[in-house]
JSON list of C-alpha atoms and ligand atoms in Angstrom, two decimals:
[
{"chain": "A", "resi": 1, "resn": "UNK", "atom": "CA", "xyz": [-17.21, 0.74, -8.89]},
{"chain": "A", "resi": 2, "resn": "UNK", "atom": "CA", "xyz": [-16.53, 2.88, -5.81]},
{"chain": "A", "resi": 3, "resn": "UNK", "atom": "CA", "xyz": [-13.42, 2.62, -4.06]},
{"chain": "A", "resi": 4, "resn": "UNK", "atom": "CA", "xyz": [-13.49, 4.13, -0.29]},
{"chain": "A", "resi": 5, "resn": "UNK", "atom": "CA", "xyz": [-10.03, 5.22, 1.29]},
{"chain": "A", "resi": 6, "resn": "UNK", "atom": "CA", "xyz": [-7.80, 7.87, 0.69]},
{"chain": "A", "resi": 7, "resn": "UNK", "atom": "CA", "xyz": [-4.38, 7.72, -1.64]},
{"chain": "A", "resi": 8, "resn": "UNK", "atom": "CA", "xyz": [-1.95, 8.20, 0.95]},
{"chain": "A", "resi": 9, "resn": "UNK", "atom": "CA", "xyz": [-3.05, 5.02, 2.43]},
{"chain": "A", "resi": 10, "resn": "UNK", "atom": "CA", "xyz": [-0.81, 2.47, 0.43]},
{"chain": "A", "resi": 11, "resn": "UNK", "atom": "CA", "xyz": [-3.69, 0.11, 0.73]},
{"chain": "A", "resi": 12, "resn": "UNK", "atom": "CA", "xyz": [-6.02, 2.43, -0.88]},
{"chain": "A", "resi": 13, "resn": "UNK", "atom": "CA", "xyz": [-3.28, 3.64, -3.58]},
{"chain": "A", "resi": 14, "resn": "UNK", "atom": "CA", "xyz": [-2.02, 0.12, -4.51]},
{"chain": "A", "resi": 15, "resn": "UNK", "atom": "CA", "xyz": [-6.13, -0.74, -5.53]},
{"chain": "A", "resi": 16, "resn": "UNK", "atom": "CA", "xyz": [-6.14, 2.36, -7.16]},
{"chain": "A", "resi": 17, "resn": "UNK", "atom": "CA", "xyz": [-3.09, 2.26, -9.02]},
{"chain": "A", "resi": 18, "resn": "UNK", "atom": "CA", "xyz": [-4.10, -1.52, -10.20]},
{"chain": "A", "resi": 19, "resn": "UNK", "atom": "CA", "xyz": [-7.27, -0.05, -11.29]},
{"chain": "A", "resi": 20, "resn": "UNK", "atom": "CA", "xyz": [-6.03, 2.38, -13.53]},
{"chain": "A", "resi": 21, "resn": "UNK", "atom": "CA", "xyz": [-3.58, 0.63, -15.29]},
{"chain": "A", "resi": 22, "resn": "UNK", "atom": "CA", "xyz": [-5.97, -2.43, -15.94]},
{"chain": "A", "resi": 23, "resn": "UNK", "atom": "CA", "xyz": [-8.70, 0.85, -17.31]},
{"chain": "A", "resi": 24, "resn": "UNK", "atom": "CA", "xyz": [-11.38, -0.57, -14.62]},
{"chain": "A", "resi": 25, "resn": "UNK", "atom": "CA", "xyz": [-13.25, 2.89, -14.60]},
{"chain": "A", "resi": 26, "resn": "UNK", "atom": "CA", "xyz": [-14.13, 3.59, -10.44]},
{"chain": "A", "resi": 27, "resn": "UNK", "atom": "CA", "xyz": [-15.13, 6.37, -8.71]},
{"chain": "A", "resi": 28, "resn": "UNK", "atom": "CA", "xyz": [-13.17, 7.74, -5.58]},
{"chain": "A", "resi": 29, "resn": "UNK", "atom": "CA", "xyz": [-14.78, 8.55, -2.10]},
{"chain": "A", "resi": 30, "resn": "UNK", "atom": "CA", "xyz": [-11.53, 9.69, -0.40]},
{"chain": "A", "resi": 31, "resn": "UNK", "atom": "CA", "xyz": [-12.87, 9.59, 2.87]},
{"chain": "A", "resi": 32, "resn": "UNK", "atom": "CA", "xyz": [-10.38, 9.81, 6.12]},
{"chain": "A", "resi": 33, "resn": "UNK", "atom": "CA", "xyz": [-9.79, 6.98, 8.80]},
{"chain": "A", "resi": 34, "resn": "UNK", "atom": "CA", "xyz": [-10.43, 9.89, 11.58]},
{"chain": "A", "resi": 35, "resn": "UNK", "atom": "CA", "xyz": [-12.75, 12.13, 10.33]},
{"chain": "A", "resi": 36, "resn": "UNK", "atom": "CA", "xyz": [-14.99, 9.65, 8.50]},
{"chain": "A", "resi": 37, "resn": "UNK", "atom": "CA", "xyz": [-15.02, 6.51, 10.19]},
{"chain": "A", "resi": 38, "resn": "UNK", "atom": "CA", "xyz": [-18.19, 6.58, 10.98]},
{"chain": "A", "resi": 39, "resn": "UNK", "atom": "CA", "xyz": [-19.65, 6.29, 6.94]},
{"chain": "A", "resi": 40, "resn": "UNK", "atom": "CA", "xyz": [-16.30, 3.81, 6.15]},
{"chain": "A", "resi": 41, "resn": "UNK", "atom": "CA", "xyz": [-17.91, 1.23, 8.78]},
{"chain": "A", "resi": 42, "resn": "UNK", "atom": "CA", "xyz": [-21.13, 1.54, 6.62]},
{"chain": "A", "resi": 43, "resn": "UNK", "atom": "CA", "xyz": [-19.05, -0.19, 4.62]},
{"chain": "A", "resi": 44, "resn": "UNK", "atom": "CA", "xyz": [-16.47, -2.17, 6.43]},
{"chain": "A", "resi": 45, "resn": "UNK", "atom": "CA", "xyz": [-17.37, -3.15, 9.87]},
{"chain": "A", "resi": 46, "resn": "UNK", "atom": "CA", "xyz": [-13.69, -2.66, 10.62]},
{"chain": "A", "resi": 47, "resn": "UNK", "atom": "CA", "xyz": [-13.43, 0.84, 9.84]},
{"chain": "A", "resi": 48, "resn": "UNK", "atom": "CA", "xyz": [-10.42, 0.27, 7.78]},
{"chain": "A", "resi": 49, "resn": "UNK", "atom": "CA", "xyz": [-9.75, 1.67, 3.73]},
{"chain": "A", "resi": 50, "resn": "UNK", "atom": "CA", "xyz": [-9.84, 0.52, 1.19]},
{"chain": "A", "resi": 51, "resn": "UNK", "atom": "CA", "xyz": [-12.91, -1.18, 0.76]},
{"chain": "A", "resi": 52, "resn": "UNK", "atom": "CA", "xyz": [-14.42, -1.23, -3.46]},
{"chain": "A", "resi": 53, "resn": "UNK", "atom": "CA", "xyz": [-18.36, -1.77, -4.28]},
{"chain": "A", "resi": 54, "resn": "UNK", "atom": "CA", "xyz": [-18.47, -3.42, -7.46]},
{"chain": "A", "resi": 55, "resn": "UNK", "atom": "CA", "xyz": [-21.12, -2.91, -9.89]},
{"chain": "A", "resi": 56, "resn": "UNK", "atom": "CA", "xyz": [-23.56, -4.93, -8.76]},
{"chain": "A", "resi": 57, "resn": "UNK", "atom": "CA", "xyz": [-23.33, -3.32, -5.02]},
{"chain": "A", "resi": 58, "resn": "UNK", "atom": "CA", "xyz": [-21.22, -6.26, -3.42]},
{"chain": "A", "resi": 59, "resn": "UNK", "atom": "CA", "xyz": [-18.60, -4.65, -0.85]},
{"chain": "A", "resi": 60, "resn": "UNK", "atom": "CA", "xyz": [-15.46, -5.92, -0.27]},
{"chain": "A", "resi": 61, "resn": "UNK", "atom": "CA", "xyz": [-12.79, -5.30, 2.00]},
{"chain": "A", "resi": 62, "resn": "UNK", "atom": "CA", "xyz": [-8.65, -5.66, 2.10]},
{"chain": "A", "resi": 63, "resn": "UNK", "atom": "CA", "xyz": [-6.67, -4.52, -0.43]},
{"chain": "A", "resi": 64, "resn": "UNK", "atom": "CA", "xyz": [-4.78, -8.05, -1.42]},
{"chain": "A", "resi": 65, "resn": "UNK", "atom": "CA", "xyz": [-8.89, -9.32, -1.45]},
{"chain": "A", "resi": 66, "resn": "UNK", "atom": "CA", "xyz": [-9.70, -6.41, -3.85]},
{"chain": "A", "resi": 67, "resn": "UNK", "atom": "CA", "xyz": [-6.85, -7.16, -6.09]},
{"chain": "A", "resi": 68, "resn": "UNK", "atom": "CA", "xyz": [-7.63, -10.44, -6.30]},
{"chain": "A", "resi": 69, "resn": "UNK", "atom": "CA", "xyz": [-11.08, -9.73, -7.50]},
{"chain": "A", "resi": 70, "resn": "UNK", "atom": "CA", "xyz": [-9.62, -7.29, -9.95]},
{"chain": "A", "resi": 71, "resn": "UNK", "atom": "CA", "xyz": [-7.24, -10.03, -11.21]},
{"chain": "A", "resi": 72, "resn": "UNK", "atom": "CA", "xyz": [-9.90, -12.27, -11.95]},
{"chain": "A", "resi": 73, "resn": "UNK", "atom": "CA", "xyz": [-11.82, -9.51, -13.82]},
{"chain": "A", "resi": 74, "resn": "UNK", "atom": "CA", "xyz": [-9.03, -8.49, -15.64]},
{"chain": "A", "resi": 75, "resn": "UNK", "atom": "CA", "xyz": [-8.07, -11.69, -16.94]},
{"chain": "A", "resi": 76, "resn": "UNK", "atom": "CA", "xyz": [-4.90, -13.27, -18.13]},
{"chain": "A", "resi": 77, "resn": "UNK", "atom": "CA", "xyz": [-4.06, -10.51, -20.32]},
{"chain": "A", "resi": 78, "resn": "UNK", "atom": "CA", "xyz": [-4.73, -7.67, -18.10]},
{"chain": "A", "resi": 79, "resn": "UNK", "atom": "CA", "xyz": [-3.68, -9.15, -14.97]},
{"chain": "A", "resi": 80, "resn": "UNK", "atom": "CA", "xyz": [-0.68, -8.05, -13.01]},
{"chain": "A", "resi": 81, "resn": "UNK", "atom": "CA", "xyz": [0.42, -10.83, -10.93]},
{"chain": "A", "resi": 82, "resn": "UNK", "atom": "CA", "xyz": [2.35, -13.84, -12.02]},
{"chain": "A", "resi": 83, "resn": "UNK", "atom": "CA", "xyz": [-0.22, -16.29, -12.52]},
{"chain": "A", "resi": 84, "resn": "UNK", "atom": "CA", "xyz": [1.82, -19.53, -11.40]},
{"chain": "A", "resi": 85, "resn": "UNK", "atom": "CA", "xyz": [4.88, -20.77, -10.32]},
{"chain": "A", "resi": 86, "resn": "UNK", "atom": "CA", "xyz": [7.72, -19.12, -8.99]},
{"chain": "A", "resi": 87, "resn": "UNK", "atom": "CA", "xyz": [7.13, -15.86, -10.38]},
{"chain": "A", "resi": 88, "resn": "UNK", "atom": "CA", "xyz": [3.86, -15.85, -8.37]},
{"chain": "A", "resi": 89, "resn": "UNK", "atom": "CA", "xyz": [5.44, -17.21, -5.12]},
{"chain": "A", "resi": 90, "resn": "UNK", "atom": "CA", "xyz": [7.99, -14.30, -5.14]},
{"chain": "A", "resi": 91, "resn": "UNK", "atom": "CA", "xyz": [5.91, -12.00, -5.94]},
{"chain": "A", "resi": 92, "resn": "UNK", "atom": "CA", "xyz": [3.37, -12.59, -2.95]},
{"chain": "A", "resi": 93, "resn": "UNK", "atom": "CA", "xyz": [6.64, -13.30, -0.92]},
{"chain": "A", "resi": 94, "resn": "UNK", "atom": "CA", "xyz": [7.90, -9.01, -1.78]},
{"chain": "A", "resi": 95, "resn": "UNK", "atom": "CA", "xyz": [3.72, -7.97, -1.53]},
{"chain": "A", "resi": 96, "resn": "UNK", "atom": "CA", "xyz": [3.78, -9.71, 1.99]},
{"chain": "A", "resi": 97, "resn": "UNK", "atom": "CA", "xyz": [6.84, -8.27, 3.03]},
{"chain": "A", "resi": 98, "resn": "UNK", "atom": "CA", "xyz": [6.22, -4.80, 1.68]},
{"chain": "A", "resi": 99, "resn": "UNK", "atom": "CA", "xyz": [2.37, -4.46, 3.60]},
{"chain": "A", "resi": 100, "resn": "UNK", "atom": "CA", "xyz": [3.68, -5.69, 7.22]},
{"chain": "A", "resi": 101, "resn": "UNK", "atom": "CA", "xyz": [6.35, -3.14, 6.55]},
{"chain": "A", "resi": 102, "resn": "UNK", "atom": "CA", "xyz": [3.16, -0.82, 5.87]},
{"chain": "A", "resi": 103, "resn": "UNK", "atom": "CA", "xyz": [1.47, -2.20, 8.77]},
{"chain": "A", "resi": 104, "resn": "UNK", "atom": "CA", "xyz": [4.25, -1.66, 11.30]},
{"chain": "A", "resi": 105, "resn": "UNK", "atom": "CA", "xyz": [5.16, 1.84, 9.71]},
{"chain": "A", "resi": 106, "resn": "UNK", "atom": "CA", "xyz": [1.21, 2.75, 10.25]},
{"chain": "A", "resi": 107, "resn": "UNK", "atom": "CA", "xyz": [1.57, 1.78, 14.01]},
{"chain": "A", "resi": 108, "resn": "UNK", "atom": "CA", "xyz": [4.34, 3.94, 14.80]},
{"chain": "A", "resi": 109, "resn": "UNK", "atom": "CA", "xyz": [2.50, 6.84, 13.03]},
{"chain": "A", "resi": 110, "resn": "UNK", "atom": "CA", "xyz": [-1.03, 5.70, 15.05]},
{"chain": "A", "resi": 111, "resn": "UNK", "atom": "CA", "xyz": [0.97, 5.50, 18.20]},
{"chain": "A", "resi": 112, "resn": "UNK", "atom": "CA", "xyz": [1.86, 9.41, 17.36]},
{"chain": "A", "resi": 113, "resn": "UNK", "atom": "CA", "xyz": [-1.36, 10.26, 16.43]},
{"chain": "A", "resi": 114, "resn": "UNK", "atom": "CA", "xyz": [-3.74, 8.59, 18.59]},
{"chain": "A", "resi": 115, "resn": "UNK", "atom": "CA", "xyz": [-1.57, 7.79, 21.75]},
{"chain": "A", "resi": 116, "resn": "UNK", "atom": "CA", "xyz": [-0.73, 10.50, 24.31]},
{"chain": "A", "resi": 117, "resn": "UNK", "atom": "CA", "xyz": [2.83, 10.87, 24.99]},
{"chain": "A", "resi": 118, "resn": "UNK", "atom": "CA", "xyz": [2.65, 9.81, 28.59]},
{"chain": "A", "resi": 119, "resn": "UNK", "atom": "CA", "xyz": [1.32, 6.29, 27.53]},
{"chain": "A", "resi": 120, "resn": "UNK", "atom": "CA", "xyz": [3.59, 5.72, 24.52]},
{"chain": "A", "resi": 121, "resn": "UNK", "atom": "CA", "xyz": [5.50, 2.39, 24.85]},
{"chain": "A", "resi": 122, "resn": "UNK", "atom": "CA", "xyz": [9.37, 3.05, 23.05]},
{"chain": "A", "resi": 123, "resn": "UNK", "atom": "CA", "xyz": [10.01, -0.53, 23.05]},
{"chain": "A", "resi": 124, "resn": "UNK", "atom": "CA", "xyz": [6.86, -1.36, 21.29]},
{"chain": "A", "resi": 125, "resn": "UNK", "atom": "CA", "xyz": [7.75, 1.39, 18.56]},
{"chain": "A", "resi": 126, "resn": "UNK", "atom": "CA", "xyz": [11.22, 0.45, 18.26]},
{"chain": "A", "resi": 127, "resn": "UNK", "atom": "CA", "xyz": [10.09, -3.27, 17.84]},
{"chain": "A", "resi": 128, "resn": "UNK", "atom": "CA", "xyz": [8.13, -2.44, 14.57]},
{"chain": "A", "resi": 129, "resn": "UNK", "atom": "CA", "xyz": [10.67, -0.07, 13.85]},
{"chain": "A", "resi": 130, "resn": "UNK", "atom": "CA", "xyz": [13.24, -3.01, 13.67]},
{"chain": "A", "resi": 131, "resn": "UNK", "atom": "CA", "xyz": [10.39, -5.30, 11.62]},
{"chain": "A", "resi": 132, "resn": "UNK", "atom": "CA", "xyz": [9.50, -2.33, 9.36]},
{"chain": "A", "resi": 133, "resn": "UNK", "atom": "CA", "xyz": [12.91, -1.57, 8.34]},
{"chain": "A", "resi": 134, "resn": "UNK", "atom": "CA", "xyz": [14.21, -5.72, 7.61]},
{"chain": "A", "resi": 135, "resn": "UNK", "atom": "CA", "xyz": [11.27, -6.04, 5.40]},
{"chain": "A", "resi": 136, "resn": "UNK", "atom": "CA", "xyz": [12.26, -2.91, 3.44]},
{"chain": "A", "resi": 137, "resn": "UNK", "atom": "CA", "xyz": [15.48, -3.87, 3.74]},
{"chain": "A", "resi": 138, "resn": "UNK", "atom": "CA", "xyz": [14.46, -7.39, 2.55]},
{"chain": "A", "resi": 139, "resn": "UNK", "atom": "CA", "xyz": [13.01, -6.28, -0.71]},
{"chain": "A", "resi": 140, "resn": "UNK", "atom": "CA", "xyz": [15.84, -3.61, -1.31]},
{"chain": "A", "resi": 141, "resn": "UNK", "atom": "CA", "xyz": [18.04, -6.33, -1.18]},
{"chain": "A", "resi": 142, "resn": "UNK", "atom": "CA", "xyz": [16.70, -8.75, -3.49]},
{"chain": "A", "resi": 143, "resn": "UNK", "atom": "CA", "xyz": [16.42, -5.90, -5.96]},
{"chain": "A", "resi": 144, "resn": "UNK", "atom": "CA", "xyz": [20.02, -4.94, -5.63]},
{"chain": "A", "resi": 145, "resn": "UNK", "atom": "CA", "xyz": [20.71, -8.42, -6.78]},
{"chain": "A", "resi": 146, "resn": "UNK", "atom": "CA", "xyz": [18.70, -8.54, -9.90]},
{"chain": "A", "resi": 147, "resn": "UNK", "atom": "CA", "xyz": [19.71, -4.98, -11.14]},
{"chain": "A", "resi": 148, "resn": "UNK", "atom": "CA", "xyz": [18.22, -1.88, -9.84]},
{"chain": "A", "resi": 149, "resn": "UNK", "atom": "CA", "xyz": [17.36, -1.26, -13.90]},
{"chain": "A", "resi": 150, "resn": "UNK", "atom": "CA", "xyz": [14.96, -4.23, -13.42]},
{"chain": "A", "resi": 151, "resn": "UNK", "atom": "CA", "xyz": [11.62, -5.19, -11.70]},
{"chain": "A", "resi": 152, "resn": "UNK", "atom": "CA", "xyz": [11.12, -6.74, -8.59]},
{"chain": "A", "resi": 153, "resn": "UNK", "atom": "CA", "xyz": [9.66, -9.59, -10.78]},
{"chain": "A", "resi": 154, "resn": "UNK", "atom": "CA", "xyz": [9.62, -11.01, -14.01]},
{"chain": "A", "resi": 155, "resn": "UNK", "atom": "CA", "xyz": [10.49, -8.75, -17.19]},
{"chain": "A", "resi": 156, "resn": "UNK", "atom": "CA", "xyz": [7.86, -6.27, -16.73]},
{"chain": "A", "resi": 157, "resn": "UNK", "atom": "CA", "xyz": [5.67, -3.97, -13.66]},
{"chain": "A", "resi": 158, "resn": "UNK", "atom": "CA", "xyz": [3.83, -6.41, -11.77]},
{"chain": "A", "resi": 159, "resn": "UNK", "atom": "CA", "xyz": [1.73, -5.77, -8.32]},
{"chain": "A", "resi": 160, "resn": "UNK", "atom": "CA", "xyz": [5.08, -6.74, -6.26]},
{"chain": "A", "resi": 161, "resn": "UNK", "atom": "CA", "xyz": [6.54, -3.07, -8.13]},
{"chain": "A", "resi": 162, "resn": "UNK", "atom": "CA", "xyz": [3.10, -1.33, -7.45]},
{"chain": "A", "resi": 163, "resn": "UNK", "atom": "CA", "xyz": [2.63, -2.48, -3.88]},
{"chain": "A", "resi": 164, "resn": "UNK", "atom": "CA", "xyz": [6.34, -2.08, -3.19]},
{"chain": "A", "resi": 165, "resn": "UNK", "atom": "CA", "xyz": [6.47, 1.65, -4.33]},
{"chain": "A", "resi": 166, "resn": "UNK", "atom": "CA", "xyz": [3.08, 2.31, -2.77]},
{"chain": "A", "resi": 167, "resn": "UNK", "atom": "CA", "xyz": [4.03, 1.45, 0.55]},
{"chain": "A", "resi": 168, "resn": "UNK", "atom": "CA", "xyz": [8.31, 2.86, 0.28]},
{"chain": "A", "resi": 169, "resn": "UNK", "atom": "CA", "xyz": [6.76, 6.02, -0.45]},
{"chain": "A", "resi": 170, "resn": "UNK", "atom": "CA", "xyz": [3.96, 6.45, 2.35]},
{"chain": "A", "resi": 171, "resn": "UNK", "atom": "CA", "xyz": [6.74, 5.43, 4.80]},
{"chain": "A", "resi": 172, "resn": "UNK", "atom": "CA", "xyz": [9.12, 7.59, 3.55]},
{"chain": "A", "resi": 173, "resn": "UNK", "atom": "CA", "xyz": [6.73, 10.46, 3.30]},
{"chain": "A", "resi": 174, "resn": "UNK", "atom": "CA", "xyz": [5.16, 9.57, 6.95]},
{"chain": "A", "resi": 175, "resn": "UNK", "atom": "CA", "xyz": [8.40, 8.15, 8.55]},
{"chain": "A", "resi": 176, "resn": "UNK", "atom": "CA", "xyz": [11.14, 9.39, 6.02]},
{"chain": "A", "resi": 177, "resn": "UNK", "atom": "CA", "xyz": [12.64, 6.03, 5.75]},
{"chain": "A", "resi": 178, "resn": "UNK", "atom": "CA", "xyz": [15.01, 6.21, 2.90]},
{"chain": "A", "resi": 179, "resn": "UNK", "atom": "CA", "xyz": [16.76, 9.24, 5.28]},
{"chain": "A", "resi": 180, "resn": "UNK", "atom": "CA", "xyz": [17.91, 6.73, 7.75]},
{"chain": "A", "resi": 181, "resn": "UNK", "atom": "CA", "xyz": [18.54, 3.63, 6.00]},
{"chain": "A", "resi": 182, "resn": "UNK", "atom": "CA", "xyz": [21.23, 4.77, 2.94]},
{"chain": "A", "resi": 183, "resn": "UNK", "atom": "CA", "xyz": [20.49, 0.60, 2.35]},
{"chain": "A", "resi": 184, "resn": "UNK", "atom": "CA", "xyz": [16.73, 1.42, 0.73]},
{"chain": "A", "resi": 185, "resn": "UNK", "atom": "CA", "xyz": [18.95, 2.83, -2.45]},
{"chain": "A", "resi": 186, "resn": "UNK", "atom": "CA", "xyz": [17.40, -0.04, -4.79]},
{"chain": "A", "resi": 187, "resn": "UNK", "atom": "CA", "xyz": [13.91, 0.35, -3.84]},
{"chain": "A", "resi": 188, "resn": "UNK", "atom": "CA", "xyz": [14.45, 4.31, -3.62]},
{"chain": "A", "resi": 189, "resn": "UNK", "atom": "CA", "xyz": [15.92, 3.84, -7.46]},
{"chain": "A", "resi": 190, "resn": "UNK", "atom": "CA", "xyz": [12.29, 2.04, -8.41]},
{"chain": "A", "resi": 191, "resn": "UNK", "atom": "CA", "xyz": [10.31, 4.29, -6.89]},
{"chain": "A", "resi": 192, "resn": "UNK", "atom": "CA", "xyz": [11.54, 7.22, -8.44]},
{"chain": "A", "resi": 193, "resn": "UNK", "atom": "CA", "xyz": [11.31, 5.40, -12.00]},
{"chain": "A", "resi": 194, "resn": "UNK", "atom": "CA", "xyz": [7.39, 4.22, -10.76]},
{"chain": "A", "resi": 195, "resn": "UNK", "atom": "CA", "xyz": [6.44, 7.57, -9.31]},
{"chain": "A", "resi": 196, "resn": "UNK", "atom": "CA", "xyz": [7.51, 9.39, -12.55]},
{"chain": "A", "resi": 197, "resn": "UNK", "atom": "CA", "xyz": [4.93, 7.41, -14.38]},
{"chain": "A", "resi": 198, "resn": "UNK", "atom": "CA", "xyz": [1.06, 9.06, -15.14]},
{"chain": "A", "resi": 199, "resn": "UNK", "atom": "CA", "xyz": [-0.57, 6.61, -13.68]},
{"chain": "A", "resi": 200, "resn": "UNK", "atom": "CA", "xyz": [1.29, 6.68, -10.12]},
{"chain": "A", "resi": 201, "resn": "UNK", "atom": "CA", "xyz": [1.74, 10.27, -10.39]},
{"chain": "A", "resi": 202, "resn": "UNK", "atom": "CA", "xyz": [-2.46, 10.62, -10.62]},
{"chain": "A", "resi": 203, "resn": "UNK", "atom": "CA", "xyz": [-2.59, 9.01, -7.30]},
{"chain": "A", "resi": 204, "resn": "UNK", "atom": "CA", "xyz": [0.37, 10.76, -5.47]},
{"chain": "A", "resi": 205, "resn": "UNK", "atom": "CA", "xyz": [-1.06, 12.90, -2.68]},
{"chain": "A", "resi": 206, "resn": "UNK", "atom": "CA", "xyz": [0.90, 14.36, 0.68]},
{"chain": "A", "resi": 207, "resn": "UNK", "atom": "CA", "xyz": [0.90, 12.11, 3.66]},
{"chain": "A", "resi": 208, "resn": "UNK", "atom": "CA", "xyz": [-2.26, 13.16, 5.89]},
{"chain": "A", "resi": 209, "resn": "UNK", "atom": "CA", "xyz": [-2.41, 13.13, 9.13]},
{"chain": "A", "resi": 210, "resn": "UNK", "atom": "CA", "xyz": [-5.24, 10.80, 10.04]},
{"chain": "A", "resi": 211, "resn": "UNK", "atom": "CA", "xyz": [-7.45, 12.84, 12.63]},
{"chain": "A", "resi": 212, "resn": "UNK", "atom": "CA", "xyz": [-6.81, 16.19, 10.91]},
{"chain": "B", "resi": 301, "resn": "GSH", "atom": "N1", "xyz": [-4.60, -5.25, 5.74]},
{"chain": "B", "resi": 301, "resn": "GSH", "atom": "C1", "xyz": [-5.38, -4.11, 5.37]},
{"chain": "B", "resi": 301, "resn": "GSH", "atom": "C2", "xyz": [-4.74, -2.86, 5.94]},
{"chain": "B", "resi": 301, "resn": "GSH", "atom": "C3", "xyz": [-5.55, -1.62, 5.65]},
{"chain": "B", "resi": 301, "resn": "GSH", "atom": "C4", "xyz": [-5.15, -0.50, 6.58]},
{"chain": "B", "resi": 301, "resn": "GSH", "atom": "O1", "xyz": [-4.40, -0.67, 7.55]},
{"chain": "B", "resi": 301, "resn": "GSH", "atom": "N2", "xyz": [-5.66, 0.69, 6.26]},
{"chain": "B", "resi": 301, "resn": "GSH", "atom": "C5", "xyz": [-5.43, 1.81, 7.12]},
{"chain": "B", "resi": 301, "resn": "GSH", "atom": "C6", "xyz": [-5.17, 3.06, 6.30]},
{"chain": "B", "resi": 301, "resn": "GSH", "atom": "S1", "xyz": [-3.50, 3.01, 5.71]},
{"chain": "B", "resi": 301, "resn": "GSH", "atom": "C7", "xyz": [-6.67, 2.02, 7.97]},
{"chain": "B", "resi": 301, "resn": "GSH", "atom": "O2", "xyz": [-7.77, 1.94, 7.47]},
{"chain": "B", "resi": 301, "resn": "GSH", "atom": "N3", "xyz": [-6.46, 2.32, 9.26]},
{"chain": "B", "resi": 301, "resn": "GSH", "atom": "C8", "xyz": [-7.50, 2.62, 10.18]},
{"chain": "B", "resi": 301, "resn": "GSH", "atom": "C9", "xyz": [-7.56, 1.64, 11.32]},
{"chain": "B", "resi": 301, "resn": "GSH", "atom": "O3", "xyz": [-6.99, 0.53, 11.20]},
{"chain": "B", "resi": 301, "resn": "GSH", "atom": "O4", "xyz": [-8.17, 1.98, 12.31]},
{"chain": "B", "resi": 301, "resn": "GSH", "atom": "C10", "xyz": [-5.51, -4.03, 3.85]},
{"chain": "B", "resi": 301, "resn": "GSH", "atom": "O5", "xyz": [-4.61, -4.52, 3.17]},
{"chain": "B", "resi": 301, "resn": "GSH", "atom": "O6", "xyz": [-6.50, -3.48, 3.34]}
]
């Protein structure tokens, strides 16, 4: 398989990360939003990473897509979301809240990147600001309350911890959330544990500016 998209994109690193620990060999084009949209819209019309070609040359596109076909190759056994119930519900619940975090975190570093100053909008940024930080603050919370020892789900890693970590560290590396918000101690406490591990510390690259 090929997976498109570079690892400082939490989209990208979440697929990757899932990848790995389910031993789904892939290959890695780490291709940039700026500099190589033009070959990543070969491959998704929208332009946007990740996007994975599976063996037999299908292409698909978002990452909570991709993991879902991974899931259903892994299998029960391999498989790293809840499969019912409300394990599952809870985790999709942390995954959704954890990628519109992402989502609004990537538009305040877009409006930097791509925006000139004189047509920057500071209500518009604070407004995702505001959304970016409840969610975080959201998830931070309802680890707090289990035990910052534990995972977000369950009694062992599932794709709420990867997706979580994945995106608290791209916003704290492009945004540095955790400096602002002493309340992200939890999720801060998780990552660290995550991050330390091989398998998230193979995919742990410096935020990138995307048109450099
Ligand atoms: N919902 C998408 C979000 C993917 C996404 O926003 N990727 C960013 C990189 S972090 C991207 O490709 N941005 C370029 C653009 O949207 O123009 C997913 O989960 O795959």
């Amino acid at each position: 398989m090929l997976l498109i998209g570079m690892f400082d994109s939490p989209f990208v690193r979440r697929v990757a990360i899932t990848m790995k620990l389910m031993e789904l060999p892939f290959e890695h084009a780490n291709w940039s939003i700026g500099r190589d949209f033009d070959r990543i819209r070969e491959y998704n019309p929208l332009g946007r990473v990740p996007a994975l070609v599976t063996d037999d040359g299908e292409k698909l596109l978002e990452s909570g897509a991709i993991l879902d076909y991974l899931e259903e190759r892994a299998g029960p056994d391999r498989g790293l979301l809840p499969r019912s119930g409300a394990e599952r519900r809870q985790a999709l619940k942390l995954m959704a809240l954890a990628t519109g975090a992402a989502d609004k975190g990537a538009i305040q570093v877009y409006e930097r990147v791509f925006r000139p100053e004189e047509k920057r909008h500071q209500p518009w940024t604070d407004r995702c600001h505001v959304q970016m930080s409840g969610s975080l603050a959201a998830i931070d919370r309802h680890l707090g309350e289990r035990g910052v020892s534990q995972w977000l789900v369950g009694r062992r890693m599932t794709q709420a911890d990867i997706t979580a970590v994945c995106v608290f560290t791209f916003l704290n590396d492009a945004l540095r959330v955790a400096a602002d918000a002493v309340m992200l101690q939890s999720l801060a406490m998780l990552a660290a544990r995550c991050e330390s591990l091989p398998v998230f510390q193979e995919t742990r690259v410096p935020f990138f500016t995307p048109n450099s």
